[in-house]
Tab-separated table of C-alpha atoms and ligand atoms in Angstrom:
chain	number	residue	atom	x	y	z
A	1008	MET	CA	0.037	0.362	-0.517
A	1009	HIS	CA	2.570	2.339	0.427
A	1010	ASN	CA	3.908	2.955	-2.917
A	1011	ARG	CA	1.088	3.020	-4.350
A	1012	ASP	CA	0.377	6.960	-4.764
A	1013	ASP	CA	-3.467	6.076	-4.990
A	1014	MET	CA	-4.006	4.943	-1.246
A	1015	VAL	CA	-4.329	6.211	1.502
A	1016	GLY	CA	-4.329	4.635	4.895
A	1017	ILE	CA	-6.501	4.882	8.017
A	1018	ASP	CA	-7.020	3.354	12.026
A	1019	ALA	CA	-10.982	3.692	12.557
A	1020	ALA	CA	-12.412	3.293	16.378
A	1021	LEU	CA	-13.256	-0.618	16.936
A	1022	ILE	CA	-16.634	0.121	17.979
A	1023	MET	CA	-18.878	2.881	15.338
A	1024	ASN	CA	-22.065	4.119	16.399
A	1025	THR	CA	-24.922	1.887	16.541
A	1026	LYS	CA	-26.138	3.787	13.177
A	1027	VAL	CA	-23.739	3.034	11.044
A	1028	TRP	CA	-25.077	-0.980	11.881
A	1029	GLU	CA	-28.378	0.083	10.899
A	1030	SER	CA	-27.456	1.835	7.808
A	1031	SER	CA	-24.672	-0.801	6.326
A	1032	GLY	CA	-27.489	-3.281	7.220
A	1033	HIS	CA	-25.214	-6.153	9.078
A	1034	LEU	CA	-27.972	-5.537	12.265
A	1035	SER	CA	-30.777	-6.896	9.706
A	1036	ASN	CA	-28.205	-9.564	7.773
A	1037	PHE	CA	-24.972	-10.075	8.890
A	1038	SER	CA	-26.091	-13.705	10.501
A	1039	ASP	CA	-24.641	-17.244	9.228
A	1040	PRO	CA	-27.464	-20.379	9.178
A	1041	LEU	CA	-27.507	-22.291	12.102
A	1042	VAL	CA	-29.207	-25.089	14.166
A	1043	GLU	CA	-30.461	-26.138	16.919
A	1044	CYS	CA	-30.638	-29.168	19.192
A	1045	GLU	CA	-34.489	-28.596	20.716
A	1046	LYS	CA	-33.083	-30.559	23.384
A	1047	CYS	CA	-29.806	-29.744	24.862
A	1048	HIS	CA	-30.212	-25.642	22.930
A	1049	GLN	CA	-26.448	-26.830	20.908
A	1050	ARG	CA	-26.164	-24.420	18.024
A	1051	PHE	CA	-24.462	-25.044	15.059
A	1052	ARG	CA	-22.933	-24.046	11.655
A	1053	GLU	CA	-24.585	-25.218	9.104
A	1054	ASP	CA	-21.650	-25.522	6.820
A	1055	ASP	CA	-19.432	-26.375	10.051
A	1056	ASN	CA	-17.885	-30.635	9.279
A	1057	SER	CA	-15.955	-30.742	12.390
A	1058	GLN	CA	-19.436	-30.372	13.993
A	1059	ILE	CA	-22.069	-32.409	12.818
A	1060	SER	CA	-21.942	-35.614	11.296
A	1061	ASN	CA	-20.801	-36.197	7.556
A	1062	SER	CA	-24.163	-37.165	6.257
A	1063	GLN	CA	-24.989	-33.201	7.725
A	1064	PHE	CA	-22.212	-31.722	5.992
A	1065	LEU	CA	-22.814	-33.577	3.006
A	1066	ILE	CA	-26.802	-32.030	2.780
A	1067	SER	CA	-25.092	-29.103	3.860
A	1068	LYS	CA	-22.617	-28.356	0.820
A	1069	GLN	CA	-25.654	-29.723	-1.350
A	1070	ILE	CA	-27.559	-26.791	0.041
A	1071	GLN	CA	-24.439	-24.834	-0.582
A	1072	ASN	CA	-24.914	-25.922	-4.599
A	1073	SER	CA	-27.762	-26.165	-5.184
A	1074	LYS	CA	-30.820	-24.492	-6.368
A	1075	SER	CA	-33.885	-23.339	-3.677
A	1076	SER	CA	-35.948	-25.695	-4.777
A	1077	SER	CA	-33.435	-28.706	-3.842
A	1078	TYR	CA	-32.057	-26.020	-0.737
A	1079	ALA	CA	-35.614	-26.798	0.575
A	1080	LYS	CA	-35.407	-30.937	0.258
A	1081	ALA	CA	-31.829	-30.758	2.198
A	1082	SER	CA	-33.231	-28.487	5.054
A	1083	GLU	CA	-35.912	-31.264	4.982
A	1084	ASP	CA	-34.015	-34.219	5.184
A	1085	LYS	CA	-31.859	-31.803	8.060
A	1086	GLN	CA	-34.243	-32.184	10.347
A	1087	LYS	CA	-34.002	-35.349	10.714
A	1088	ASP	CA	-30.550	-35.519	11.867
A	1089	LYS	CA	-29.155	-35.759	15.514
A	1090	CYS	CA	-27.425	-33.709	17.743
A	1091	PRO	CA	-23.694	-34.877	17.857
A	1092	ASP	CA	-23.725	-34.370	21.631
A	1093	CYS	CA	-26.809	-35.400	23.061
A	1094	GLY	CA	-28.622	-37.376	19.909
A	1095	GLY	CA	-31.716	-34.415	20.482
A	1096	ALA	CA	-33.469	-33.807	16.956
A	1097	LEU	CA	-32.136	-30.441	14.859
A	1098	THR	CA	-34.488	-27.810	14.024
A	1099	SER	CA	-34.732	-26.414	10.587
A	1100	PRO	CA	-31.954	-23.682	9.775
A	1101	LYS	CA	-32.310	-20.384	10.858
A	1102	GLN	CA	-30.262	-16.896	10.940
A	1103	PHE	CA	-28.106	-15.931	13.881
A	1104	ASN	CA	-26.665	-12.317	14.040
A	1105	LEU	CA	-22.734	-12.966	13.707
A	1106	MET	CA	-22.799	-8.787	15.616
A	1107	LEU	CA	-20.615	-8.484	19.085
A	1108	LYS	CA	-23.106	-6.751	21.065
A	1109	THR	CA	-21.631	-4.595	24.316
A	1110	PHE	CA	-23.273	-1.566	25.884
A	1111	LEU	CA	-21.352	1.878	26.445
A	1112	GLY	CA	-22.583	4.122	29.213
A	1113	PRO	CA	-23.784	4.210	32.543
A	1114	THR	CA	-26.758	1.924	32.141
A	1115	GLU	CA	-26.914	-1.660	30.506
A	1116	ASP	CA	-30.854	-0.394	29.202
A	1117	SER	CA	-31.256	-0.999	25.105
A	1118	ALA	CA	-29.627	2.749	24.280
A	1119	SER	CA	-26.392	1.989	25.637
A	1120	VAL	CA	-25.808	-1.034	23.201
A	1121	VAL	CA	-23.290	-1.005	20.836
A	1122	TYR	CA	-21.164	-3.323	18.996
A	1123	PHE	CA	-17.999	-3.985	18.161
A	1124	ARG	CA	-16.992	-3.543	14.432
A	1125	PRO	CA	-17.897	-6.989	12.510
A	1126	GLU	CA	-15.360	-5.687	10.286
A	1127	THR	CA	-12.956	-3.075	8.721
A	1128	ALA	CA	-14.985	-1.588	5.920
A	1129	GLN	CA	-17.583	0.097	7.059
A	1130	ALA	CA	-14.805	3.010	8.544
A	1131	MET	CA	-13.841	3.296	4.711
A	1132	PHE	CA	-17.565	4.452	3.488
A	1133	VAL	CA	-17.937	7.037	6.716
A	1134	ASP	CA	-15.237	7.848	6.425
A	1135	PHE	CA	-15.380	8.682	2.131
A	1136	LYS	CA	-15.539	12.035	2.311
A	1137	ASN	CA	-12.629	13.255	5.327
A	1138	VAL	CA	-10.064	11.754	3.333
A	1139	LEU	CA	-11.699	13.128	-0.076
A	1140	GLU	CA	-11.175	16.311	1.488
A	1141	THR	CA	-7.738	15.731	2.981
A	1142	SER	CA	-5.757	13.825	1.077
A	1143	ARG	CA	-7.629	15.234	-2.307
A	1144	LYS	CA	-7.317	11.579	-3.759
A	1145	THR	CA	-9.310	11.178	-7.720
A	1146	LEU	CA	-10.885	8.489	-8.932
A	1147	PRO	CA	-9.704	5.648	-9.095
A	1148	PHE	CA	-8.329	5.263	-5.558
A	1149	GLY	CA	-8.231	3.345	-2.190
A	1150	ILE	CA	-8.098	3.393	1.575
A	1151	ALA	CA	-7.035	0.486	3.616
A	1152	GLN	CA	-7.732	-0.530	6.679
A	1153	GLN	CA	-5.430	-3.046	8.434
A	1154	GLY	CA	-7.455	-3.839	12.546
A	1155	LYS	CA	-9.416	-6.461	14.548
A	1156	ALA	CA	-13.228	-6.855	13.376
A	1157	PHE	CA	-14.935	-9.415	16.446
A	1158	ARG	CA	-17.459	-11.803	15.408
A	1159	ASN	CA	-20.263	-14.182	17.963
A	1160	GLU	CA	-18.726	-16.886	15.734
A	1161	ILE	CA	-20.463	-19.758	16.805
A	1162	THR	CA	-18.198	-22.225	16.299
A	1163	PRO	CA	-14.625	-21.118	16.554
A	1164	GLY	CA	-11.558	-23.857	15.855
A	1165	ASN	CA	-9.447	-25.132	13.593
A	1166	PHE	CA	-6.751	-23.624	14.845
A	1167	ILE	CA	-7.067	-19.805	14.141
A	1168	PHE	CA	-9.027	-20.439	10.696
A	1169	ARG	CA	-11.854	-19.198	13.115
A	1170	THR	CA	-12.108	-17.208	16.336
A	1171	ARG	CA	-14.354	-14.240	17.369
A	1172	GLU	CA	-11.726	-11.798	17.427
A	1173	PHE	CA	-9.450	-11.656	14.338
A	1174	GLU	CA	-6.709	-9.224	12.215
A	1175	GLN	CA	-8.441	-8.317	9.130
A	1176	MET	CA	-6.870	-5.961	6.514
A	1177	GLU	CA	-9.028	-4.612	3.588
A	1178	ILE	CA	-9.202	-2.308	0.628
A	1179	GLU	CA	-11.688	-0.571	-0.381
A	1180	TYR	CA	-10.727	0.460	-4.552
A	1181	PHE	CA	-13.115	3.572	-5.233
A	1182	VAL	CA	-14.197	3.537	-9.051
A	1183	ARG	CA	-16.211	4.679	-11.382
A	1184	GLU	CA	-19.429	2.326	-12.648
A	1185	ASN	CA	-18.151	1.736	-16.364
A	1186	ASP	CA	-14.088	0.604	-14.766
A	1187	TRP	CA	-15.356	-1.968	-12.233
A	1188	GLU	CA	-14.744	-5.215	-14.278
A	1189	LYS	CA	-10.837	-4.315	-15.016
A	1190	TYR	CA	-10.066	-3.354	-11.691
A	1191	PHE	CA	-11.530	-5.933	-10.855
A	1192	GLU	CA	-9.970	-8.114	-12.493
A	1193	HIS	CA	-6.663	-5.788	-11.516
A	1194	TRP	CA	-7.209	-6.453	-8.062
A	1195	ARG	CA	-7.741	-9.963	-8.833
A	1196	LYS	CA	-3.948	-10.708	-10.021
A	1197	GLU	CA	-2.383	-7.901	-6.821
A	1198	MET	CA	-4.573	-10.945	-4.087
A	1199	LEU	CA	-2.588	-13.710	-6.446
A	1200	GLY	CA	0.923	-11.888	-6.411
A	1201	TRP	CA	0.332	-10.869	-2.637
A	1202	MET	CA	-0.297	-14.747	-1.813
A	1203	GLU	CA	2.641	-15.883	-3.597
A	1204	ASP	CA	4.991	-12.674	-1.733
A	1205	ILE	CA	4.213	-14.347	1.805
A	1206	GLY	CA	4.905	-18.047	0.722
A	1207	VAL	CA	1.373	-19.668	-0.201
A	1208	ASP	CA	1.837	-22.284	-1.917
A	1209	LEU	CA	-0.686	-21.295	-4.916
A	1210	ASN	CA	-1.211	-25.347	-6.160
A	1211	HIS	CA	-3.212	-25.455	-3.288
A	1212	VAL	CA	-5.436	-21.711	-4.070
A	1213	HIS	CA	-8.727	-21.903	-5.534
A	1214	GLU	CA	-11.086	-19.099	-7.184
A	1215	LEU	CA	-14.164	-19.288	-6.180
A	1216	GLU	CA	-16.778	-17.595	-8.725
A	1217	VAL	CA	-18.998	-17.100	-5.692
A	1218	PRO	CA	-22.703	-18.030	-7.329
A	1219	ASP	CA	-26.271	-15.960	-7.395
A	1220	GLY	CA	-27.739	-15.968	-4.333
A	1221	GLU	CA	-24.795	-17.321	-1.993
A	1222	ARG	CA	-23.451	-14.036	-2.306
A	1223	ALA	CA	-22.777	-11.438	1.391
A	1224	HIS	CA	-26.285	-8.596	0.414
A	1225	TYR	CA	-23.913	-5.515	-1.045
A	1226	SER	CA	-21.792	-7.810	-4.005
A	1227	LYS	CA	-22.382	-7.833	-7.660
A	1228	ARG	CA	-19.598	-10.115	-7.797
A	1229	THR	CA	-17.840	-12.117	-5.115
A	1230	ILE	CA	-14.751	-14.274	-5.787
A	1231	ASP	CA	-13.796	-16.665	-2.692
A	1232	PHE	CA	-9.830	-17.634	-2.597
A	1233	GLU	CA	-10.123	-21.184	-1.314
A	1234	TYR	CA	-7.068	-22.561	0.366
A	1235	ASP	CA	-6.543	-26.648	0.618
A	1236	PHE	CA	-6.047	-26.377	4.507
A	1237	PRO	CA	-5.175	-29.571	6.533
A	1238	PHE	CA	-8.641	-29.149	7.080
A	1239	GLY	CA	-10.405	-29.007	3.716
A	1240	ARG	CA	-10.776	-26.250	1.658
A	1241	GLU	CA	-11.670	-23.366	3.335
A	1242	GLU	CA	-11.847	-19.331	2.244
A	1243	LEU	CA	-8.906	-17.868	2.455
A	1244	TYR	CA	-9.973	-14.679	1.317
A	1245	GLY	CA	-12.151	-12.790	-0.743
A	1246	LEU	CA	-12.654	-9.998	-4.386
A	1247	ALA	CA	-15.609	-8.492	-4.158
A	1248	TYR	CA	-17.851	-5.979	-6.382
A	1249	ARG	CA	-19.998	-3.498	-3.532
A	1250	THR	CA	-21.091	-1.641	-5.947
A	1251	ASP	CA	-22.129	2.008	-5.136
A	1252	PHE	CA	-24.581	0.223	-2.235
A	1253	ASP	CA	-22.410	1.071	0.946
A	1254	LEU	CA	-21.468	5.069	-0.481
A	1255	LYS	CA	-25.288	5.309	-1.632
A	1256	ASN	CA	-25.981	3.386	2.592
A	1257	HIS	CA	-23.992	6.130	4.133
A	1258	PHE	CA	-24.514	9.479	2.244
A	1259	LYS	CA	-28.018	11.381	1.660
A	1260	GLU	CA	-26.107	13.374	-1.281
A	1261	PRO	CA	-23.323	11.817	-4.132
A	1262	PRO	CA	-20.066	12.064	-1.597
A	1263	TYR	CA	-18.170	13.145	-4.963
A	1264	ARG	CA	-18.194	15.808	-8.057
A	1265	ASP	CA	-16.195	14.907	-11.039
A	1266	GLN	CA	-13.311	17.713	-11.323
A	1267	GLU	CA	-14.134	18.301	-14.861
A	1268	SER	CA	-17.247	17.528	-16.115
A	1269	GLY	CA	-18.876	18.839	-12.684
A	1270	GLU	CA	-20.943	16.100	-12.184
A	1271	ASN	CA	-21.899	14.963	-8.503
A	1272	PHE	CA	-22.216	11.152	-8.669
A	1273	TYR	CA	-21.558	8.218	-5.926
A	1274	PRO	CA	-18.786	5.564	-6.959
A	1275	HIS	CA	-18.455	2.313	-7.258
A	1276	ILE	CA	-16.330	-0.269	-4.902
A	1277	ILE	CA	-14.590	-2.903	-5.634
A	1278	GLU	CA	-12.907	-4.608	-1.822
A	1279	PRO	CA	-10.162	-7.466	-1.274
A	1280	THR	CA	-10.099	-8.299	1.922
A	1281	TRP	CA	-7.535	-10.224	3.944
A	1282	GLY	CA	-7.759	-12.432	6.974
A	1283	VAL	CA	-4.226	-11.109	8.880
A	1284	ASP	CA	-4.366	-15.324	10.813
A	1285	ARG	CA	-5.752	-17.316	7.621
A	1286	SER	CA	-2.426	-15.424	6.003
A	1287	VAL	CA	-0.992	-16.776	8.979
A	1288	LEU	CA	-1.600	-19.902	8.568
A	1289	ALA	CA	-1.559	-20.947	4.814
A	1290	ALA	CA	1.738	-19.570	5.119
A	1291	LEU	CA	2.621	-21.630	7.879
A	1292	CYS	CA	0.522	-25.117	5.803
A	1293	SER	CA	2.310	-24.448	2.731
A	1294	ALA	CA	6.411	-23.712	4.361
A	1295	TYR	CA	5.041	-26.860	6.908
A	1296	SER	CA	7.795	-29.750	5.488
A	1297	GLU	CA	9.432	-32.699	6.281
A	1298	ASP	CA	13.113	-34.130	5.582
A	1299	GLY	CA	13.009	-37.889	7.112
A	1300	ASP	CA	13.119	-36.864	11.095
A	1301	ARG	CA	13.952	-33.252	10.080
A	1302	LYS	CA	11.134	-30.749	10.113
A	1303	VAL	CA	11.990	-27.704	8.078
A	1304	LEU	CA	9.360	-24.405	8.357
A	1305	LYS	CA	10.136	-23.016	4.988
A	1306	LEU	CA	8.816	-19.327	5.637
A	1307	LYS	CA	10.202	-16.914	3.303
A	1308	PRO	CA	13.006	-14.845	5.740
A	1309	SER	CA	10.411	-11.674	5.515
A	1310	LEU	CA	8.111	-14.139	7.558
A	1311	ALA	CA	10.404	-15.641	9.304
A	1312	PRO	CA	9.939	-14.724	13.374
A	1313	TYR	CA	13.826	-14.955	13.178
A	1314	LYS	CA	15.680	-13.917	10.531
A	1315	VAL	CA	19.572	-15.563	11.889
A	1316	ALA	CA	20.684	-17.697	14.980
A	1317	VAL	CA	24.009	-16.770	16.419
A	1318	PHE	CA	26.178	-20.096	17.790
A	1319	PRO	CA	28.834	-20.339	19.790
A	1320	LEU	CA	29.960	-23.943	18.750
A	1321	VAL	CA	30.882	-24.768	22.401
A	1322	ALA	CA	29.419	-22.715	25.134
A	1323	ASN	CA	32.393	-23.816	27.761
A	1324	LYS	CA	34.579	-21.642	25.574
A	1325	PRO	CA	35.168	-18.383	27.322
A	1326	ASP	CA	36.753	-17.206	23.472
A	1327	VAL	CA	34.790	-18.474	21.917
A	1328	VAL	CA	31.419	-17.317	23.343
A	1329	ALA	CA	32.939	-13.774	23.552
A	1330	LYS	CA	33.252	-14.314	19.924
A	1331	ALA	CA	29.607	-14.952	19.026
A	1332	ARG	CA	27.867	-12.836	21.530
A	1333	GLU	CA	30.237	-9.439	19.951
A	1334	VAL	CA	28.880	-11.047	16.121
A	1335	TYR	CA	25.468	-11.430	17.962
A	1336	GLN	CA	25.049	-7.648	18.905
A	1337	THR	CA	26.650	-6.517	15.580
A	1338	LEU	CA	24.063	-8.864	14.117
A	1339	LYS	CA	21.085	-6.994	16.406
A	1340	ALA	CA	21.991	-3.750	15.901
A	1341	LYS	CA	20.493	-3.861	12.650
A	1342	SER	CA	17.971	-2.323	11.821
A	1343	TYR	CA	16.919	-4.889	8.653
A	1344	LEU	CA	16.844	-7.496	11.221
A	1345	LEU	CA	15.090	-5.590	14.013
A	1346	SER	CA	16.516	-7.319	16.362
A	1347	PHE	CA	14.858	-11.080	15.096
A	1348	VAL	CA	18.297	-12.678	15.789
A	1349	ALA	CA	18.382	-15.557	18.339
A	1350	TRP	CA	21.342	-17.054	20.502
A	1351	ASP	CA	21.062	-20.092	20.933
A	1352	ASP	CA	24.629	-21.970	23.088
A	1353	ARG	CA	22.754	-25.090	24.756
A	1354	GLY	CA	23.194	-28.842	23.445
A	1355	ASN	CA	24.988	-29.989	20.480
A	1356	ILE	CA	24.934	-27.595	17.023
A	1357	GLY	CA	23.134	-30.030	15.684
A	1358	LYS	CA	20.036	-29.735	17.559
A	1359	ARG	CA	19.978	-26.611	17.898
A	1360	TYR	CA	20.045	-26.766	13.112
A	1361	TYR	CA	17.024	-28.938	13.816
A	1362	SER	CA	14.997	-26.541	16.686
A	1363	GLN	CA	15.694	-22.990	14.206
A	1364	ASP	CA	14.722	-25.063	11.028
A	1365	GLU	CA	11.199	-25.673	13.511
A	1366	ILE	CA	10.698	-22.370	13.610
A	1367	GLY	CA	11.459	-21.284	10.369
A	1368	THR	CA	14.607	-18.918	10.967
A	1369	PRO	CA	16.747	-19.284	7.316
A	1370	PHE	CA	20.171	-18.407	8.834
A	1371	CYS	CA	22.337	-20.519	11.915
A	1372	ILE	CA	25.818	-18.556	11.678
A	1373	THR	CA	28.268	-21.224	13.766
A	1374	ILE	CA	31.367	-19.370	16.128
A	1375	ASP	CA	33.941	-21.527	15.796
A	1376	TYR	CA	37.561	-22.182	16.461
A	1377	GLN	CA	38.698	-20.856	13.233
A	1378	THR	CA	36.229	-17.579	13.967
A	1379	LEU	CA	39.437	-17.104	16.562
A	1380	GLU	CA	41.837	-17.439	13.659
A	1381	ASP	CA	40.711	-16.010	10.076
A	1382	GLY	CA	37.757	-14.081	11.245
A	1383	THR	CA	35.216	-16.304	9.834
A	1384	VAL	CA	31.807	-17.854	10.639
A	1385	THR	CA	29.561	-20.778	9.119
A	1386	VAL	CA	26.618	-19.745	7.100
A	1387	ARG	CA	24.049	-22.704	7.094
A	1388	ASP	CA	21.138	-21.909	4.711
A	1389	ARG	CA	18.191	-24.037	5.771
A	1390	ASP	CA	15.928	-24.995	3.136
A	1391	THR	CA	19.419	-26.234	1.448
A	1392	THR	CA	21.622	-27.375	4.928
A	1393	LYS	CA	24.675	-25.995	2.253
A	1394	GLN	CA	26.995	-24.854	5.186
A	1395	GLU	CA	29.089	-21.222	3.655
A	1396	ARG	CA	32.414	-20.196	5.641
A	1397	VAL	CA	31.440	-15.818	5.668
A	1398	SER	CA	33.933	-13.270	6.939
A	1399	VAL	CA	32.455	-11.850	10.168
A	1400	SER	CA	33.006	-8.405	8.502
A	1401	ASP	CA	30.779	-8.960	4.853
A	1402	LEU	CA	28.590	-10.294	7.767
A	1403	ALA	CA	25.798	-7.565	7.422
A	1404	SER	CA	25.804	-7.391	4.295
A	1405	TYR	CA	26.054	-10.690	2.937
A	1406	ILE	CA	22.662	-11.810	5.499
A	1407	GLY	CA	20.768	-8.260	4.052
A	1408	GLU	CA	21.148	-9.105	0.830
A	1409	LYS	CA	19.973	-13.304	1.095
A	1410	ILE	CA	16.600	-11.660	3.414
A	1411	SER	CA	15.947	-9.402	1.009
A	1412	ASN	CA	16.402	-10.823	-2.152
A	1413	ASN	CA	13.864	-13.730	-0.527
B	2904	LIG	N1	-15.365	-7.000	4.529
B	2904	LIG	C1	-15.602	-8.054	3.741
B	2904	LIG	C2	-15.663	-9.013	4.641
B	2904	LIG	O1	-15.194	-9.114	5.612
B	2904	LIG	P1	-15.553	-11.870	4.572
B	2904	LIG	O2	-15.671	-12.712	4.053
B	2904	LIG	O3	-16.921	-11.603	5.759
B	2904	LIG	O4	-15.818	-10.399	4.494
B	2904	LIG	C3	-12.966	-10.904	4.999
B	2904	LIG	O5	-14.563	-11.597	5.873
B	2904	LIG	C4	-12.004	-12.190	5.451
B	2904	LIG	O6	-11.242	-11.566	7.530
B	2904	LIG	C5	-11.864	-13.153	5.179
B	2904	LIG	O7	-12.018	-14.056	3.966
B	2904	LIG	C6	-11.046	-14.445	6.375
B	2904	LIG	O8	-9.599	-14.014	5.683
B	2904	LIG	C7	-11.584	-13.633	6.915
B	2904	LIG	N2	-12.271	-14.318	8.539
B	2904	LIG	C8	-13.960	-13.422	8.251
B	2904	LIG	N3	-14.467	-14.207	9.080
B	2904	LIG	C9	-13.159	-14.216	10.202
B	2904	LIG	C10	-13.267	-15.459	11.445
B	2904	LIG	N4	-13.902	-15.067	12.275
B	2904	LIG	N5	-11.961	-15.769	12.157
B	2904	LIG	C11	-10.185	-15.572	11.422
B	2904	LIG	N6	-10.526	-15.186	10.143
B	2904	LIG	C12	-11.532	-14.678	10.006
């Protein structure tokens, strides 16, 4: 985002005025179909295979893939299914709102009910005019925001795949109506490029054109980018053409004036949306590999929690340890390593390599007896396990170059 001239960032409040959620349609439409056990009153997401039986899952998939007539039939069949916990009968699907409610102010009455934002998007619509006036951008341009979103998910789970508090990165890209297809395609490619940049294996990414009747209430076209997670193929990101739905909801008068023609109108919106937690999960799944008994997390260096690890060959030789500490401190001071430099002097070198491989550290540096003689260290590459001798004076630039090229 920072390297694009057509983009500005904002950081809005987590709790916005309730009128925002009334206007956006979230209070009436933001819901999931759930079935409820008539006996123990547990609720289950209709499309969640981890919570409901196989036959139910098949039926819900059938519902997803079907037109309305078979939907009715599938729903009918579903009523015969039993609660996985107590065996009670399940109700037919009902809509449950996902908005996370709380109260603001001294009283806990209906007048003080407020909602945590379920998406970062809406602030970018309600702040559209402020951004326009202060940034003086002209179409096409985008507003971007990263931050927490909250949903009262009934079945959180699958590690960090579905949580009630999660992090989104969204762009609302404002265009003229006639240009929407061009920019939809532009952002489709950008999203694929981003996945590649963070090391998501594109062989496991699938684009799902969301059919009519299954898209969110605001969307005229949506692509879901799905990923083959270990627990099944699930949504990673979304790309939606939201038309002028949002700006029309929030502004009585058209908020944009064309500089040349003087015409006032409502811009249309292309919305690429990314979940940060799902990005991390997909990057971790793509990076995980096994090589015999060695487990290696082949994370891109930019994502690795530690960029380098520094070891003294032995922990009981003060000269070697002191030299290793010096190398460690020098590397920690380098801004491009952001201090993400690990130190390990436990056990033997082999075990240290294995434990750094498991957390994805791309480079391990060992200070040994030869270092004291000729000022060189070994640098071991996580992915090839090859070792090179590099002079201590060249070490920072050697590592810096490797990291920036990956
Ligand atoms: N503004 C559009 C929007 O919010 P969404 O498909 O509901 O669309 C966007 O959410 C992305 O946010 C999803 O593709 C996913 O990556 C992430 N996401 C949604 N719900 C989530 C949850 N409960 N836990 C973790 N990530 C979630």
